[in-house]
Structure formats: C-alpha cells, structure tokens
Tab-separated table of N, CA and C in Angstrom:
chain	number	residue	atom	x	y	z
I	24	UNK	N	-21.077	1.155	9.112
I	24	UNK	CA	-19.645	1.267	9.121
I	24	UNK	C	-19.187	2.216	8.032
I	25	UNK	N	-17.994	3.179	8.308
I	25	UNK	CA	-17.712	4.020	7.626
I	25	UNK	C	-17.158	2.973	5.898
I	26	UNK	N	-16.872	3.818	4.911
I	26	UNK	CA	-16.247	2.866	3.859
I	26	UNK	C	-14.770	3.302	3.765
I	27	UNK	N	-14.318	2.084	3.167
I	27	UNK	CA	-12.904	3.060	3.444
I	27	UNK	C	-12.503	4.201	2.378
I	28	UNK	N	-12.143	5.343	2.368
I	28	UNK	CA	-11.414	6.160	1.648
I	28	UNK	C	-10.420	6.229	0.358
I	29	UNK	N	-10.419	6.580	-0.466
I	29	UNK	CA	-9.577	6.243	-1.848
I	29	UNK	C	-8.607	6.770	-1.637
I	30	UNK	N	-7.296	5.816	-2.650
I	30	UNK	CA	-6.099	6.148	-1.984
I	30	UNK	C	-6.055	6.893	-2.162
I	31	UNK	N	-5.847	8.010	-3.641
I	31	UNK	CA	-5.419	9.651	-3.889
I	31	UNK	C	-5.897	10.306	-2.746
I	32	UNK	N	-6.302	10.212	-1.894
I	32	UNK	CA	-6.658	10.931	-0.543
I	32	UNK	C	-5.314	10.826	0.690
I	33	UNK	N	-5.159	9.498	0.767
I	33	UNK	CA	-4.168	8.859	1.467
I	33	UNK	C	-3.226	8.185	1.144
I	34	UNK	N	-3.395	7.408	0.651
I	34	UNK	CA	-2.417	6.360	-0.485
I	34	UNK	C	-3.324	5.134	0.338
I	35	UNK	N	-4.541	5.414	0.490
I	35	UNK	CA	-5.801	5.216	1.487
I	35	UNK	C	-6.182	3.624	1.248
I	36	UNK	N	-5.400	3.215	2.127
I	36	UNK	CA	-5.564	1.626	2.600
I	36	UNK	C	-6.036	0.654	1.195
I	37	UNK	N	-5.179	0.914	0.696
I	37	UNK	CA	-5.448	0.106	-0.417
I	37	UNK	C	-6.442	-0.159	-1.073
I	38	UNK	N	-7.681	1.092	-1.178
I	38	UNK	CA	-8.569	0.422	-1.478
I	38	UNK	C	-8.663	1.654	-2.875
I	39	UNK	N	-9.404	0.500	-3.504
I	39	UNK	CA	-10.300	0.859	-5.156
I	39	UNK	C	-10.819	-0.068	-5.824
I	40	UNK	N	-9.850	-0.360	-6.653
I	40	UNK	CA	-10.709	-0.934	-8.223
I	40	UNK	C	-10.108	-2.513	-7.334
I	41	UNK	N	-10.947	-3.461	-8.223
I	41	UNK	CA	-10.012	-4.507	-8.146
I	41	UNK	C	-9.235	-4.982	-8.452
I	42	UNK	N	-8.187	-5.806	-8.232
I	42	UNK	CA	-7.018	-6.326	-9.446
I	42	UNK	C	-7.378	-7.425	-10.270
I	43	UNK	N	-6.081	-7.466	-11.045
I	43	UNK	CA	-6.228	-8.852	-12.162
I	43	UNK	C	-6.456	-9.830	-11.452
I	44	UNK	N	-6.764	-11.035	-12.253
I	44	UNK	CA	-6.890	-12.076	-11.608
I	44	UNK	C	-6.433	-13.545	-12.094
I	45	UNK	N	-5.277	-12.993	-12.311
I	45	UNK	CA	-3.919	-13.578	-12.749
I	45	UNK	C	-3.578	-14.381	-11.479
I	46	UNK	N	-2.944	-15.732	-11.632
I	46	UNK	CA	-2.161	-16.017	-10.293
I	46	UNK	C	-0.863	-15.320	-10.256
I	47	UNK	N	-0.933	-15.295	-8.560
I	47	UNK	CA	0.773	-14.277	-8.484
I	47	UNK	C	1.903	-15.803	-8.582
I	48	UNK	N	2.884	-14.508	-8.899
I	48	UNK	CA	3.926	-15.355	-9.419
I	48	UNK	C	4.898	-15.538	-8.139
I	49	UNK	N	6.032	-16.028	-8.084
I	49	UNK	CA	7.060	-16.078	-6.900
I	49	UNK	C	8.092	-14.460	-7.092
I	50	UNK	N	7.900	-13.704	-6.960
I	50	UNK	CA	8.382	-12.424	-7.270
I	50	UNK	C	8.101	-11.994	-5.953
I	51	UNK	N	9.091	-10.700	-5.294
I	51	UNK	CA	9.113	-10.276	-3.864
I	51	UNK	C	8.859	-8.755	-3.909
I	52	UNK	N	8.540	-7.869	-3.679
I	52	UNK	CA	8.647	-6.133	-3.819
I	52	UNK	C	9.791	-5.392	-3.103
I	53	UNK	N	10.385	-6.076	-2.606
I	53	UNK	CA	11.532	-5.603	-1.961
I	53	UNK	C	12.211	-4.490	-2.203
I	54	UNK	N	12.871	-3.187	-2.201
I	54	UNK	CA	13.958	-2.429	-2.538
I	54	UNK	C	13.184	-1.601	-4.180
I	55	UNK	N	11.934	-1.619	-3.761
I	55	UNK	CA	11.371	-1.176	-5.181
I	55	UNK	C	10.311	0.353	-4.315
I	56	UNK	N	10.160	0.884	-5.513
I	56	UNK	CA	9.042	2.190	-5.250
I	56	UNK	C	8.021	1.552	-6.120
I	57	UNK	N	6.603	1.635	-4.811
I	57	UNK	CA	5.512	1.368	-6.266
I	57	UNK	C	4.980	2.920	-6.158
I	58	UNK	N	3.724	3.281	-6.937
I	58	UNK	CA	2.743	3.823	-7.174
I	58	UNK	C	1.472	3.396	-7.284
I	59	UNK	N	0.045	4.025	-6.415
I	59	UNK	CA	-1.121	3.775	-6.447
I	59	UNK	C	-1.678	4.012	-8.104
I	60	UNK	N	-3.388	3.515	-8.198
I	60	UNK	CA	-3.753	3.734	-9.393
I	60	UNK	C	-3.797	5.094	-10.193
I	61	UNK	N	-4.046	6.007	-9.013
I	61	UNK	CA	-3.800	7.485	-9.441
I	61	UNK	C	-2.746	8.534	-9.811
I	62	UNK	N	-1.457	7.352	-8.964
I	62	UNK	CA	-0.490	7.555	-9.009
I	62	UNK	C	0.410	9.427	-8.465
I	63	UNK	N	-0.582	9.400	-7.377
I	63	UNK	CA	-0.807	10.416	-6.560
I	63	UNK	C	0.024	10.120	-4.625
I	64	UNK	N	0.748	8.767	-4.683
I	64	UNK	CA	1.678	8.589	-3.738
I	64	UNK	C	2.798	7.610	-4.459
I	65	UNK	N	4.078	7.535	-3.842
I	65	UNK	CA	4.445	6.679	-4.406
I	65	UNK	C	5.136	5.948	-2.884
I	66	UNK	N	5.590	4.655	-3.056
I	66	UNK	CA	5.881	4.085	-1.181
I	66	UNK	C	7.068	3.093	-2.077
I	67	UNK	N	8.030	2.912	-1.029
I	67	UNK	CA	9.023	2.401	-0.843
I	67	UNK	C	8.892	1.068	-0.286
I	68	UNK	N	8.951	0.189	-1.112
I	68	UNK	CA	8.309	-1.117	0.294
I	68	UNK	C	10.201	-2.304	0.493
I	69	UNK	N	9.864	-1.947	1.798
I	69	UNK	CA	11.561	-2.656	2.184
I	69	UNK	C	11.541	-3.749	3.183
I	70	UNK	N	11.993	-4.089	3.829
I	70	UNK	CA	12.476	-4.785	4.612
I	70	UNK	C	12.549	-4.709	6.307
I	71	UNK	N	12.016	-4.549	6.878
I	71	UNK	CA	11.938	-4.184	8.509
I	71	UNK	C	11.993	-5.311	9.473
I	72	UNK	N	13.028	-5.968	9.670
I	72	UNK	CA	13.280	-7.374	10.141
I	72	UNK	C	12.789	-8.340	9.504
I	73	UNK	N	12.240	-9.202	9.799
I	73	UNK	CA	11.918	-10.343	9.286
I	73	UNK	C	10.766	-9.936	8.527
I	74	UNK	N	10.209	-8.885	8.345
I	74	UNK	CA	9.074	-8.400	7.585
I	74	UNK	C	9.242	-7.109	6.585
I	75	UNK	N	7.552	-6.972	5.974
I	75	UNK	CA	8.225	-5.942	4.481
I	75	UNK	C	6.967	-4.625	5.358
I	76	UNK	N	8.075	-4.013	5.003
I	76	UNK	CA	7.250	-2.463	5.523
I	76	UNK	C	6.971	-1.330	3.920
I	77	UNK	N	6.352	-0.308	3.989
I	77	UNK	CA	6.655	0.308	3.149
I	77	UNK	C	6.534	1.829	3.748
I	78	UNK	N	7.036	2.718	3.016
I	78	UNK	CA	7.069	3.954	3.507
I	78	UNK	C	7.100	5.605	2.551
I	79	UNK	N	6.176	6.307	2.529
I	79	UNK	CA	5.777	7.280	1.386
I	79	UNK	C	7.253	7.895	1.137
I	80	UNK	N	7.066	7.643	0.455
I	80	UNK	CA	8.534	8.698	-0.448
I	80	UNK	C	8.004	9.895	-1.692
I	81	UNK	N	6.787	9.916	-1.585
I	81	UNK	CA	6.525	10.975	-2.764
I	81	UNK	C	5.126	10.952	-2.391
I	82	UNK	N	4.597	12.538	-2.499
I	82	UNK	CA	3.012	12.211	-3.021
I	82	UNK	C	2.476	13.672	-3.551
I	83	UNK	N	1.605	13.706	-4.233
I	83	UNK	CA	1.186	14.938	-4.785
I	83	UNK	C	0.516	15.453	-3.876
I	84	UNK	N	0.389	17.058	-4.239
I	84	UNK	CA	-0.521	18.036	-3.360
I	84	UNK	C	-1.519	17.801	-3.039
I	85	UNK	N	-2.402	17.157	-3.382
I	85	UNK	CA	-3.742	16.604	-2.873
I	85	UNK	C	-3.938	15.390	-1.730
I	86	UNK	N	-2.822	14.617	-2.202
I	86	UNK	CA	-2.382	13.400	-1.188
I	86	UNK	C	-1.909	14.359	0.222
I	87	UNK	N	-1.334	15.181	0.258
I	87	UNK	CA	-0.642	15.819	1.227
I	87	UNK	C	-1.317	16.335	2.225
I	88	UNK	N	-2.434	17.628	1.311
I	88	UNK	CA	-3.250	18.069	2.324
I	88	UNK	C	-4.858	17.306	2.431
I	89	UNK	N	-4.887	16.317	1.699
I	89	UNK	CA	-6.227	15.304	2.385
I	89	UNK	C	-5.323	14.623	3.439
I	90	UNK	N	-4.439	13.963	3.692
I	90	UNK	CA	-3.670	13.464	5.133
I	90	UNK	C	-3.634	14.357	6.076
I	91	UNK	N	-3.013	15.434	5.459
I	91	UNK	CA	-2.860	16.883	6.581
I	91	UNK	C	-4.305	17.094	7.186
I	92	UNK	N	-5.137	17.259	6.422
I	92	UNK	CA	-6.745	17.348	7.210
I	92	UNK	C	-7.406	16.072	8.169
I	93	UNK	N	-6.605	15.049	7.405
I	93	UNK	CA	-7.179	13.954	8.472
I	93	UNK	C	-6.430	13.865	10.013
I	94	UNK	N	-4.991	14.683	9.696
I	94	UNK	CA	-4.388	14.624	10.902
I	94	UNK	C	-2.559	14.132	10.936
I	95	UNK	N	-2.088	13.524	9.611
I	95	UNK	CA	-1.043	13.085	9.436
I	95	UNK	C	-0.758	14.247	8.834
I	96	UNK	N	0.573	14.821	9.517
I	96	UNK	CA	1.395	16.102	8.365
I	96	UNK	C	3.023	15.692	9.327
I	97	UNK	N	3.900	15.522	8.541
I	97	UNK	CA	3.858	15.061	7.418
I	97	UNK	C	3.499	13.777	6.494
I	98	UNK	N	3.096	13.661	5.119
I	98	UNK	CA	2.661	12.637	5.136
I	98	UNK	C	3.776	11.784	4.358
I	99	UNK	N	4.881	12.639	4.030
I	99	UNK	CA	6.360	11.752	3.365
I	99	UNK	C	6.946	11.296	4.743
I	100	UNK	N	7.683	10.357	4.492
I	100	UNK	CA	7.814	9.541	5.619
I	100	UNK	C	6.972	8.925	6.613
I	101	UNK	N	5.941	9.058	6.331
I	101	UNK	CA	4.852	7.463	6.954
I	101	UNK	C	5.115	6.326	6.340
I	102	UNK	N	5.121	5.692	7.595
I	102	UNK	CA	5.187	3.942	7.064
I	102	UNK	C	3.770	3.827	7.067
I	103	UNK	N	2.997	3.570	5.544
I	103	UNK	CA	1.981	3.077	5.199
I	103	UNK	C	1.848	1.510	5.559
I	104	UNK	N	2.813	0.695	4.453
I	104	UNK	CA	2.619	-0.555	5.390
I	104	UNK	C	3.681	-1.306	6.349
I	105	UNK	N	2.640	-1.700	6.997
I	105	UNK	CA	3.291	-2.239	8.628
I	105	UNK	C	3.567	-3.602	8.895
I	106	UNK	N	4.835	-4.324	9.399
I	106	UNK	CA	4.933	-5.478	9.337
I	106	UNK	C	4.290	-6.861	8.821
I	107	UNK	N	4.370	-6.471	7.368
I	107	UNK	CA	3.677	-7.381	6.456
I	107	UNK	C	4.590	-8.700	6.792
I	108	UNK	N	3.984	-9.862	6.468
I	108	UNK	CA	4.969	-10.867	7.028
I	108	UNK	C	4.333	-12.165	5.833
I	109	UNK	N	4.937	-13.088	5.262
I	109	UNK	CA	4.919	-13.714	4.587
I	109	UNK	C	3.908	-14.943	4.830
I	110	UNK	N	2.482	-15.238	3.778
I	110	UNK	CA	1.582	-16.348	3.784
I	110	UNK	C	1.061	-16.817	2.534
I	111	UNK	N	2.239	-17.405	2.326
I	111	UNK	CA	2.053	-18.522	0.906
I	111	UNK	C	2.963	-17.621	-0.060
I	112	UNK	N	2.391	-17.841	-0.933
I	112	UNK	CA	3.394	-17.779	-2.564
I	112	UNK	C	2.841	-16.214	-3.017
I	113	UNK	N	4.130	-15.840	-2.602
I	113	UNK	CA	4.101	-13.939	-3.140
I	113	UNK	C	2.586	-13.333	-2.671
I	114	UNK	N	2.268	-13.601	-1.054
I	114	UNK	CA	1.311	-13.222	-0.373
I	114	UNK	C	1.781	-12.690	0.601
I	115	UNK	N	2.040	-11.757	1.077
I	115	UNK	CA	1.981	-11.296	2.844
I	115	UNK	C	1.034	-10.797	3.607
I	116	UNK	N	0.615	-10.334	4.589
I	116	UNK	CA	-0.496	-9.781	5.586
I	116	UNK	C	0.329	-8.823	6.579
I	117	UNK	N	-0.784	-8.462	6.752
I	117	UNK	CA	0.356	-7.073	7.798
I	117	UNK	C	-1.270	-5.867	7.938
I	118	UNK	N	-0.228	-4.689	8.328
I	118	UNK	CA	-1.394	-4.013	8.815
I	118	UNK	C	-1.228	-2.402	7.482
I	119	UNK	N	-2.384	-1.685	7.331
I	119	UNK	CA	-1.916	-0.728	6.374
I	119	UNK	C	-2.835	0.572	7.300
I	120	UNK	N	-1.355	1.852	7.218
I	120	UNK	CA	-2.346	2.619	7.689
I	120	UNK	C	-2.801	3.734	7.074
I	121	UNK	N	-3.826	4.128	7.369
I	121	UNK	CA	-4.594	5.389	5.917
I	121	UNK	C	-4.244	6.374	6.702
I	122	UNK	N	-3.494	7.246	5.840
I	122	UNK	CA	-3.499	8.651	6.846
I	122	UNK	C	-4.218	10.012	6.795
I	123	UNK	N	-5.202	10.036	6.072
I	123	UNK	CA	-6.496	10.561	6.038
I	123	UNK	C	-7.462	10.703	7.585
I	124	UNK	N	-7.461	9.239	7.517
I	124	UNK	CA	-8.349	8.590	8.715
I	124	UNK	C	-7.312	8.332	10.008
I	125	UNK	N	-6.039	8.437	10.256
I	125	UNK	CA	-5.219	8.310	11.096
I	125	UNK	C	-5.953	6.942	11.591
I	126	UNK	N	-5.500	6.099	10.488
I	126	UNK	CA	-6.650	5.038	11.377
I	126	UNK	C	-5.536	3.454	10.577
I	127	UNK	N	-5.576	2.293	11.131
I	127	UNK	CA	-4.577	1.015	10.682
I	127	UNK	C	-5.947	-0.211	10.523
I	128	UNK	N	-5.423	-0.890	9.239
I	128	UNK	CA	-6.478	-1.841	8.867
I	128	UNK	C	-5.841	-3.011	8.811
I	129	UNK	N	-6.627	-3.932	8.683
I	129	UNK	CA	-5.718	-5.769	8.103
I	129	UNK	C	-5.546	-5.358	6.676
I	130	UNK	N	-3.970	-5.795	5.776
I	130	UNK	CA	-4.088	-6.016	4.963
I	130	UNK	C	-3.565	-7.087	4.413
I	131	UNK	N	-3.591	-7.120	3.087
I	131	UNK	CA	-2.596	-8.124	2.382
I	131	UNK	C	-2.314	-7.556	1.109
I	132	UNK	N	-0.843	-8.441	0.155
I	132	UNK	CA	-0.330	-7.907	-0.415
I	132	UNK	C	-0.037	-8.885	-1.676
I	133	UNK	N	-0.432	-8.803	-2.561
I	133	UNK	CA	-0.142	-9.708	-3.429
I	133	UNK	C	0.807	-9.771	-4.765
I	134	UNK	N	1.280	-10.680	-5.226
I	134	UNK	CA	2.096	-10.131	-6.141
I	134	UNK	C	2.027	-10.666	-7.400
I	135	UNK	N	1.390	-9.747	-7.847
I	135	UNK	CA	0.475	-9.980	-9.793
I	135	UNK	C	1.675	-10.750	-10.376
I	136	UNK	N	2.618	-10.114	-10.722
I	136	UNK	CA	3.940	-10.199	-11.648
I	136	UNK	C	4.919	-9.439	-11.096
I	137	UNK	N	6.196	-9.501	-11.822
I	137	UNK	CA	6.889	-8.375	-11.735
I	137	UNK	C	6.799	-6.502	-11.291
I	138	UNK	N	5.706	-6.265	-11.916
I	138	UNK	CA	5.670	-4.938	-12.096
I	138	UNK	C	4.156	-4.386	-11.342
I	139	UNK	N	3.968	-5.384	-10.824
I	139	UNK	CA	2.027	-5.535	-10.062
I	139	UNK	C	1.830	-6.238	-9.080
I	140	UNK	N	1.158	-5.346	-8.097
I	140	UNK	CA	0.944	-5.902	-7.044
I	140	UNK	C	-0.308	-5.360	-6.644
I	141	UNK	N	-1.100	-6.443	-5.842
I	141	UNK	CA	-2.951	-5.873	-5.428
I	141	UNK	C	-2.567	-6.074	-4.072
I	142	UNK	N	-2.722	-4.737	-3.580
I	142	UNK	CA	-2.875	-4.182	-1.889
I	142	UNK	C	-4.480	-4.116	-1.940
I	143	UNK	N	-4.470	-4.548	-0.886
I	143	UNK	CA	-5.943	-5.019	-0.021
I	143	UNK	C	-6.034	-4.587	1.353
I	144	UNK	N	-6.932	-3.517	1.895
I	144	UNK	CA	-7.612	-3.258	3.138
I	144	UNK	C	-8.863	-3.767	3.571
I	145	UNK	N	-8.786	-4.152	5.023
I	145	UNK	CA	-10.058	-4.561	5.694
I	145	UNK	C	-10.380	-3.591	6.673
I	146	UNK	N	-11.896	-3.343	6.766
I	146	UNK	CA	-12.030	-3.318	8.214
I	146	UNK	C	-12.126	-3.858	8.917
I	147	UNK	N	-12.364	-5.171	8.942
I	147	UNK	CA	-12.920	-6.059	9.973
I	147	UNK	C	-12.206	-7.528	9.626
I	148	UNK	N	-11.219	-7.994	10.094
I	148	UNK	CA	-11.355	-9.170	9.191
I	148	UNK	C	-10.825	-9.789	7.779
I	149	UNK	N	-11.238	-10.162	7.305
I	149	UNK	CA	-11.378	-10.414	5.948
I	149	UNK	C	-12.503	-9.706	5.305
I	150	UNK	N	-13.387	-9.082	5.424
I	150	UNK	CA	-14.626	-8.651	5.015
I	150	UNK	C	-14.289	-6.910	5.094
I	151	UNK	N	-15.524	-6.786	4.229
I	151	UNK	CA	-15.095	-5.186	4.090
I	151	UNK	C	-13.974	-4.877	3.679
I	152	UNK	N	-13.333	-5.534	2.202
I	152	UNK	CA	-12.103	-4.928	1.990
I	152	UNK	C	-12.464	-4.029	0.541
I	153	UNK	N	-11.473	-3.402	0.677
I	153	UNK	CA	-11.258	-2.971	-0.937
I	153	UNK	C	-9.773	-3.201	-1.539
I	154	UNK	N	-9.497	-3.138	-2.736
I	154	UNK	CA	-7.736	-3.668	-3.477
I	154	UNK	C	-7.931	-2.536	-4.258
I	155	UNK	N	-6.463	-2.496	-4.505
I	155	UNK	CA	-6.206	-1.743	-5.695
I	155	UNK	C	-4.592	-2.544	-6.658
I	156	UNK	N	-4.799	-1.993	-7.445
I	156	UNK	CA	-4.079	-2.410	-8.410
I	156	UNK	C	-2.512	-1.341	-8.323
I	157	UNK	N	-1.532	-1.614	-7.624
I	157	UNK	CA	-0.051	-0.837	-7.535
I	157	UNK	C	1.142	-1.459	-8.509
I	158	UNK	N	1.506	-0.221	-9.226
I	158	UNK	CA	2.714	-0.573	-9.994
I	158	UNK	C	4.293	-0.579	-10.039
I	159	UNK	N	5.027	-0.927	-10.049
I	159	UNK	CA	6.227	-0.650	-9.501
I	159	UNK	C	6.785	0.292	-10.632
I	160	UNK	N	7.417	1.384	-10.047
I	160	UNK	CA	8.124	2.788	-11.052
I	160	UNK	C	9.189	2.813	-10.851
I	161	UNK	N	10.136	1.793	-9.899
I	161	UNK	CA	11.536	2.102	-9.713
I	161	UNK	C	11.717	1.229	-8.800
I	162	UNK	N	13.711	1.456	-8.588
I	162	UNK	CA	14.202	0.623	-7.357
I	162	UNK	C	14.660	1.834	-6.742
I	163	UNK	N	14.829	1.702	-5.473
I	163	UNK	CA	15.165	1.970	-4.347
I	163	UNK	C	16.829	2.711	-4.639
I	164	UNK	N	17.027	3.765	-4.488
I	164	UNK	CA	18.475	3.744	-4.191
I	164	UNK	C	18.987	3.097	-3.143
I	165	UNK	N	20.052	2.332	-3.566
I	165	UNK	CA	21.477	1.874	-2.141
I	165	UNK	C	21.613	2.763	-1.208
C-alpha cells in the first residue's frame, strides 16, 4: 500500500509527526484558520450543516504546485475536510482529501486545547493512519 504523503505537499491528509498526548478539552474549531506543521497551507474549518468542513485559504508555492502535479489546480479553495461530524468530547470523523493524490481518506479530528488540534488520516479504516499536530493562527472574518 502506497504511504500517505506529507502535508507541505498537500496540506496531505493529515499526516506526520504525532500529537501531544494531552486529553482534548471541550473546545470546537469553528470560524478559526489553522495551519499545518510546516505551516505551508493554512484551512478555514467552518460549519457545513450539521457538520465541520474546512477549506484552503492560503498555501505556499510548493503546496500549490505539488497539488497542481497531483491534479488539483486550484488548490485555494478545496475543501480539505469533508463532513466531519461529531464523536465524543472535542472528537469528530469525517473524510480528508489530499490533493496531491486527488484521493479522500477516513479521518478524525481532535482537539488538544484551544490553539491545537491532531488531524488524523487513514487508509483503510482505523489502521494506516498518520496525525499531525495543527495550530490555530486566526479567526475567520464575518
């Protein structure tokens, strides 16, 4: 099986390092911009009915044309994540898609604290994932 791809490539399915391992707190990501570890995309994560979506609002030149080669151009305005939907305490699941690989994984979304959150891709399942550690850099304009 292929592995999955690092985000500075894509903002690439959440995968890298691992996160803390802190319990998450009751905190929501709502109306906020995070940033990956490289800090080479940044995503908007909002609200899409009853679920939290997110969607690239920034990414550097390298993020741009590794997507562009995989097949996503443009890569501002992709909804990275996809109807994440709420399971347990500052947990959601949903789907994340890498746009490198033009390809959608299981994920989940967790929420460190305030200012941290560990995005998680699968390929399969629960298995085969990788996390990364995302920070929040802002709110959302109204």
């Amino acid at each position: 099986m292929p592995a999955l791809p690092t985000l500075s490539a894509s903002a690439a399915a959440f995968a890298a390092l691992l996160a803390s391992a802190s319990a998450p707190t009751q905190v929501e990501p709502y109306g906020s911009i995070w940033t990956n570890p490289k800090r080479s995309v940044q995503v908007h994560v909002h609200r899409c009915g009853q679920a939290l979506c997110g969607t690239i609002v920034w990414a550097d030149d390298k993020a741009k044309a590794d997507a562009r080669k995989g097949g996503t151009d443009p890569l501002i305005s992709t909804q990275l994540f996809l109807g994440f939907v709420p399971d347990g305490k500052s947990v959601w699941r949903g789907k994340v898609f890498v746009p490198d690989m033009r390809s959608t994984f299981s994920g989940t979304i967790t929420m460190v604290d305030a200012q941290t959150l560990r995005a998680q891709g699968c390929l399969v399942g629960r298995v085969l994932c990788r996390s990364q550690v995302w920070t929040r850099v802002g709110t959302a304009p109204s």
